[in-house]
Tab-separated table of C-alpha atoms in Angstrom:
chain	number	residue	atom	x	y	z
A	1	UNK	CA	-0.780	-0.296	-0.308
A	2	UNK	CA	3.702	2.321	0.434
A	3	UNK	CA	1.763	4.157	-3.832
A	4	UNK	CA	-1.577	4.206	-2.299
A	5	UNK	CA	-0.316	5.980	0.566
A	6	UNK	CA	1.915	9.025	-1.353
A	7	UNK	CA	-0.668	9.200	-3.425
A	8	UNK	CA	-2.935	10.071	-0.765
A	9	UNK	CA	-0.808	12.459	0.898
A	10	UNK	CA	-1.302	16.055	0.196
A	11	UNK	CA	2.922	16.577	0.163
A	12	UNK	CA	6.032	14.081	0.520
A	13	UNK	CA	9.590	14.274	1.068
A	14	UNK	CA	11.379	15.265	-2.205
A	15	UNK	CA	13.311	11.168	-1.291
A	16	UNK	CA	9.803	9.367	-0.785
A	17	UNK	CA	8.519	11.151	-4.563
A	18	UNK	CA	12.653	9.111	-5.926
A	19	UNK	CA	11.038	6.821	-4.083
A	20	UNK	CA	8.335	6.297	-5.081
A	21	UNK	CA	6.122	5.204	-2.030
A	22	UNK	CA	5.564	6.322	1.139
A	23	UNK	CA	5.654	4.306	4.248
A	24	UNK	CA	5.204	7.023	6.840
A	25	UNK	CA	2.534	9.310	7.659
A	26	UNK	CA	1.714	12.314	9.391
A	27	UNK	CA	-1.369	13.987	10.257
A	28	UNK	CA	-1.090	17.630	11.191
A	29	UNK	CA	-3.646	19.790	10.895
A	30	UNK	CA	-2.611	22.065	7.461
A	31	UNK	CA	-1.676	18.739	5.571
A	32	UNK	CA	-1.103	15.460	6.111
A	33	UNK	CA	2.639	14.221	4.858
A	34	UNK	CA	4.534	11.299	3.622
A	35	UNK	CA	8.013	10.447	4.174
A	36	UNK	CA	9.465	7.468	3.198
A	37	UNK	CA	12.332	5.993	5.654
A	38	UNK	CA	13.847	2.364	3.451
A	39	UNK	CA	15.796	4.009	1.762
A	40	UNK	CA	17.660	6.616	4.608
A	41	UNK	CA	16.924	3.705	6.956
A	42	UNK	CA	19.450	1.037	4.644
A	43	UNK	CA	22.300	4.199	5.201
A	44	UNK	CA	22.202	4.302	7.755
A	45	UNK	CA	22.500	0.122	8.943
A	46	UNK	CA	24.680	0.147	6.456
A	47	UNK	CA	26.583	3.582	7.774
A	48	UNK	CA	27.314	2.109	11.514
A	49	UNK	CA	27.354	-2.169	10.558
A	50	UNK	CA	30.484	-1.619	8.348
A	51	UNK	CA	31.623	2.253	9.261
A	52	UNK	CA	31.180	3.456	5.883
A	53	UNK	CA	29.656	5.845	3.608
A	54	UNK	CA	26.678	4.327	1.139
A	55	UNK	CA	27.903	6.950	-1.489
A	56	UNK	CA	31.280	4.703	-1.963
A	57	UNK	CA	30.524	1.404	-2.070
A	58	UNK	CA	29.436	-0.120	-5.556
A	59	UNK	CA	26.219	-2.223	-4.044
A	60	UNK	CA	25.395	-5.466	-5.727
A	61	UNK	CA	21.296	-5.896	-4.804
A	62	UNK	CA	19.616	-9.001	-5.524
A	63	UNK	CA	15.976	-9.141	-5.518
A	64	UNK	CA	16.076	-5.084	-7.141
A	65	UNK	CA	12.848	-6.078	-8.527
A	66	UNK	CA	11.413	-6.096	-5.559
A	67	UNK	CA	9.818	-3.507	-3.302
A	68	UNK	CA	12.461	-3.421	-0.788
A	69	UNK	CA	15.380	-3.732	-3.866
A	70	UNK	CA	13.914	-0.845	-5.358
A	71	UNK	CA	14.328	1.753	-2.690
A	72	UNK	CA	17.406	0.475	-1.494
A	73	UNK	CA	18.853	0.435	-5.073
A	74	UNK	CA	16.739	4.828	-5.242
A	75	UNK	CA	18.598	5.033	-2.668
A	76	UNK	CA	22.281	4.557	-3.610
A	77	UNK	CA	21.904	6.314	-6.251
A	78	UNK	CA	20.377	9.712	-4.505
A	79	UNK	CA	23.522	8.595	-2.319
A	80	UNK	CA	25.802	8.588	-5.323
A	81	UNK	CA	27.506	4.808	-5.259
A	82	UNK	CA	30.022	4.692	-7.837
A	83	UNK	CA	28.380	1.832	-9.586
A	84	UNK	CA	24.867	0.064	-9.186
A	85	UNK	CA	24.645	-3.478	-9.896
A	86	UNK	CA	20.490	-5.178	-10.414
A	87	UNK	CA	19.826	-8.009	-9.848
A	88	UNK	CA	16.711	-9.922	-10.518
A	89	UNK	CA	15.139	-13.201	-11.987
A	90	UNK	CA	14.202	-11.486	-14.530
A	91	UNK	CA	16.209	-8.817	-15.694
A	92	UNK	CA	13.808	-7.882	-18.221
A	93	UNK	CA	12.380	-5.817	-15.030
A	94	UNK	CA	14.331	-4.098	-14.240
A	95	UNK	CA	14.965	-1.603	-17.193
A	96	UNK	CA	12.340	1.164	-16.180
A	97	UNK	CA	13.820	1.301	-12.494
A	98	UNK	CA	17.317	1.176	-14.188
A	99	UNK	CA	16.653	4.326	-16.826
A	100	UNK	CA	14.958	5.817	-13.178
A	101	UNK	CA	18.224	6.044	-11.801
A	102	UNK	CA	20.411	6.622	-15.188
A	103	UNK	CA	18.629	9.477	-14.297
A	104	UNK	CA	19.283	10.678	-11.382
A	105	UNK	CA	22.509	9.673	-11.097
A	106	UNK	CA	24.163	10.218	-14.108
A	107	UNK	CA	27.077	10.018	-13.120
A	108	UNK	CA	27.119	5.875	-11.171
A	109	UNK	CA	26.608	3.447	-13.272
A	110	UNK	CA	22.945	1.353	-13.488
A	111	UNK	CA	23.914	-2.663	-14.575
A	112	UNK	CA	21.164	-4.993	-14.262
A	113	UNK	CA	21.959	-8.335	-14.671
A	114	UNK	CA	20.451	-11.720	-13.808
A	115	UNK	CA	20.411	-14.039	-10.995
A	116	UNK	CA	22.995	-16.020	-12.601
A	117	UNK	CA	26.234	-17.841	-11.301
A	118	UNK	CA	28.369	-17.147	-13.698
A	119	UNK	CA	27.110	-13.707	-14.431
A	120	UNK	CA	27.248	-12.733	-10.458
A	121	UNK	CA	30.244	-14.434	-10.316
A	122	UNK	CA	32.132	-11.417	-12.506
A	123	UNK	CA	30.102	-9.161	-11.344
A	124	UNK	CA	29.824	-8.927	-7.747
A	125	UNK	CA	33.208	-9.427	-8.062
A	126	UNK	CA	33.521	-5.582	-9.113
A	127	UNK	CA	31.319	-4.768	-6.003
A	128	UNK	CA	32.135	-3.924	-1.889
A	129	UNK	CA	28.626	-4.026	-0.377
A	130	UNK	CA	26.470	-7.556	-1.835
A	131	UNK	CA	22.803	-6.747	-0.598
A	132	UNK	CA	20.252	-8.986	-0.196
A	133	UNK	CA	16.471	-7.453	-0.618
A	134	UNK	CA	15.245	-10.881	-1.010
A	135	UNK	CA	13.074	-12.810	0.936
A	136	UNK	CA	15.948	-16.203	0.282
A	137	UNK	CA	16.862	-16.937	4.106
A	138	UNK	CA	13.429	-16.930	6.192
A	139	UNK	CA	12.864	-20.461	6.356
A	140	UNK	CA	15.800	-23.289	6.097
A	141	UNK	CA	13.829	-25.532	3.628
A	142	UNK	CA	14.576	-22.067	0.897
A	143	UNK	CA	17.095	-22.342	-1.207
A	144	UNK	CA	20.739	-20.960	-1.118
A	145	UNK	CA	20.039	-16.997	-2.780
A	146	UNK	CA	22.738	-17.011	-3.850
A	147	UNK	CA	26.176	-19.442	-4.573
A	148	UNK	CA	28.583	-19.616	-1.613
A	149	UNK	CA	30.885	-19.344	-4.842
A	150	UNK	CA	29.912	-16.422	-5.783
A	151	UNK	CA	31.004	-14.626	-2.961
A	152	UNK	CA	34.334	-11.982	-3.699
A	153	UNK	CA	35.747	-12.743	-0.281
A	154	UNK	CA	36.519	-9.596	2.233
A	155	UNK	CA	33.616	-7.714	0.102
A	156	UNK	CA	30.216	-6.247	2.901
A	157	UNK	CA	27.307	-8.027	3.023
A	158	UNK	CA	23.956	-6.719	3.952
A	159	UNK	CA	20.776	-8.793	3.709
A	160	UNK	CA	17.960	-6.958	5.346
A	161	UNK	CA	16.499	-10.040	6.650
A	162	UNK	CA	16.322	-10.197	10.582
A	163	UNK	CA	15.309	-13.839	11.273
A	164	UNK	CA	16.314	-15.482	11.535
A	165	UNK	CA	19.910	-13.751	12.864
A	166	UNK	CA	21.993	-15.884	10.752
A	167	UNK	CA	20.617	-16.476	6.914
A	168	UNK	CA	22.678	-18.757	4.745
A	169	UNK	CA	23.953	-16.192	2.798
A	170	UNK	CA	25.574	-14.718	5.666
A	171	UNK	CA	27.395	-18.014	7.118
A	172	UNK	CA	28.600	-18.025	3.855
A	173	UNK	CA	29.813	-14.642	3.757
A	174	UNK	CA	31.450	-14.784	7.074
A	175	UNK	CA	33.190	-18.246	5.995
A	176	UNK	CA	35.613	-16.518	2.446
A	177	UNK	CA	36.344	-13.677	5.401
A	178	UNK	CA	33.969	-10.923	4.463
A	179	UNK	CA	32.056	-8.198	7.246
A	180	UNK	CA	28.507	-9.156	7.624
A	181	UNK	CA	25.161	-7.813	8.598
A	182	UNK	CA	21.529	-8.229	9.071
A	183	UNK	CA	18.742	-6.819	8.986
A	184	UNK	CA	17.749	-5.895	12.779
A	185	UNK	CA	20.060	-2.089	12.212
A	186	UNK	CA	17.924	-1.310	9.605
A	187	UNK	CA	14.369	-1.747	11.236
A	188	UNK	CA	15.714	0.558	14.287
A	189	UNK	CA	16.636	2.722	12.032
A	190	UNK	CA	13.231	3.137	10.205
A	191	UNK	CA	11.789	2.747	13.383
A	192	UNK	CA	13.900	6.130	14.949
A	193	UNK	CA	12.787	7.842	11.536
A	194	UNK	CA	9.584	7.258	12.035
A	195	UNK	CA	9.283	8.399	15.418
A	196	UNK	CA	11.126	11.783	14.667
A	197	UNK	CA	8.406	12.242	12.103
A	198	UNK	CA	5.596	12.000	14.448
A	199	UNK	CA	7.057	12.956	17.881
A	200	UNK	CA	9.980	15.842	16.672
A	201	UNK	CA	12.755	16.412	19.083
A	202	UNK	CA	12.519	12.429	20.327
A	203	UNK	CA	16.229	11.161	20.314
A	204	UNK	CA	14.510	6.985	20.726
A	205	UNK	CA	16.932	5.185	19.538
A	206	UNK	CA	18.931	4.014	22.651
A	207	UNK	CA	15.442	2.746	24.079
A	208	UNK	CA	14.695	1.471	21.025
A	209	UNK	CA	17.482	-0.728	20.360
A	210	UNK	CA	17.494	-2.401	23.674
A	211	UNK	CA	13.650	-2.428	23.354
A	212	UNK	CA	15.411	-4.463	19.947
A	213	UNK	CA	17.485	-6.086	21.523
A	214	UNK	CA	14.767	-7.410	24.577
A	215	UNK	CA	13.490	-9.387	21.653
A	216	UNK	CA	16.247	-12.151	20.836
């Protein structure tokens, strides 16, 4: 319903407009205003987990054709990531997104690829960050989102899934010496950003961090 939420708002934050969706709405006396915390939450999580700015990384997004993948890809473009690799089972689905990103970030190289191991091995070797935006890994019976042989040693690997805490992708990446992180930090920062929008002047991050820690 994020697209419908965008259309229902009187005013939309410019980044949410670029992302094409709204997930946080505030009902003010004079207007209904909308924001999107997906992209900013992802960027904040990457910077917290890996101590590097998103705009300094070439990024590969697995499942870029879905809603979460599109939001992550768009925010990478907004932050100026030099190279953005969009991977999806149906590569044709990526064409509109790729065109939009090229217009949004003309200095970024935008590449679209299928989820083909041979192609991914070549493309991922050029990336500093791999982000999984698919749902593969939530169940023990799920197939691997990416063969372990495709993961370049020493890169950063981020999985938007936070339950289980260590997915097969993260385990395979850690075994190759990669720094890894799950989606809990993104969930945290999305919540913090939304709370600040609803209650300006508040600083809830440590309370929310403690709350998440208590649920593990």
